[in-house]
C-alpha angles and dihedrals in degrees: 000000000000095000094051090054107112095209091052092047091050090050090052093046094050092053089054095048094057123114115274091222110115122213111210093199096127128150111240092189098059107045093289085281141155103249138190134184111285134194092262140046094285126067113243131220118264093217135066140194097244136062124349095340088052129101095288088055102041094096086056094054094068136001086234089067096064093117090064088076103024114036118098094213109067137146148257102054139175102260110214123196106241094019105059106050128230115243115257093219136039124234118248107230130189119182115166116224109251134210087220141343139199114266118191141182111219095181089248096058144342115249136183113221114219142143132243145129130253121188115197128167093344098310127109122223132187116225111229106177145316129233143173143250129201118228097020111262098221123067123213112215088339094306122127127218135206103245141357133202125210125199107200120213129186132192133214093257092049102258116139133223122191122197108202134186129179125217128226124199113257134177091200113026122091139203096199098161098039111035106016092069094051095052098084097040089046087070090055095058101047089126123075109251094027123122138184141171125257128219122245116329125201121197102183095106097048097046091049088049094056090039093059115023123087111265130206111226126205140140113244134134147264106295090217131054133327085032097215115198129219094056113147116224127201107192119188117239089203120071127231114227120241124182119232088245094055094044090053092050090054095043092051088060102033097039109183108341109154129113114229118261114277133219117276111278113280092024123114117279110264092231093057091045087052090049094050086057098061118109113269 
């Protein structure tokens, strides 16, 4: 049994004995991640989604990651209709079209580095980048989906707003402006640490999407180390279509890069729950 394995128990215990101090030295450019030198031009993440460097071991990688195993407000979550409320207002999003953008493989995701502005509930945020997860990290009414995109926005006071949308497989729907322009350059960044430039990118469709569809709103955390809490999530209650071909292209590069679903906001961290069930 996993919970009877001494190596596993030791790893969990070490995460719970870390200092409660939190170091806010995160990198806003690269997915707010812990990074290390990689073989290519882009630093790669020092964590993974599997084994001892996966989510159960994130807190043990760095004392700054302690909230991954102790905080009671963590993401992703299972979003239940009627439980997680819909936002009463929509964000005002402005993302200028670009002739090209930097497209990077961090080893833990691929991200497009762009600029933009999001205004939500009277606060102005700067868009830093958007990146992808396969499978989707959030569940909707306990159902999983093939992929999710996060648009990461940061305000001048350091607060974070993430606009998230889940994809559903479709034989007829397209995402011509969001996914199609990334198809060819995606093949140029199959190796962690690699980067390339995209062709022209248009954001009119995705900004209209977030400006109009119903959005679930909750306060959670970064879904990657250091698991900073207090992050506001706006998760679309409408799915974006993705063709099987496009999904397989992204999956072949991203592999599995989704954190496991966390407890409901305010409830005890699942790692602490598991640790409390160990035989005394």
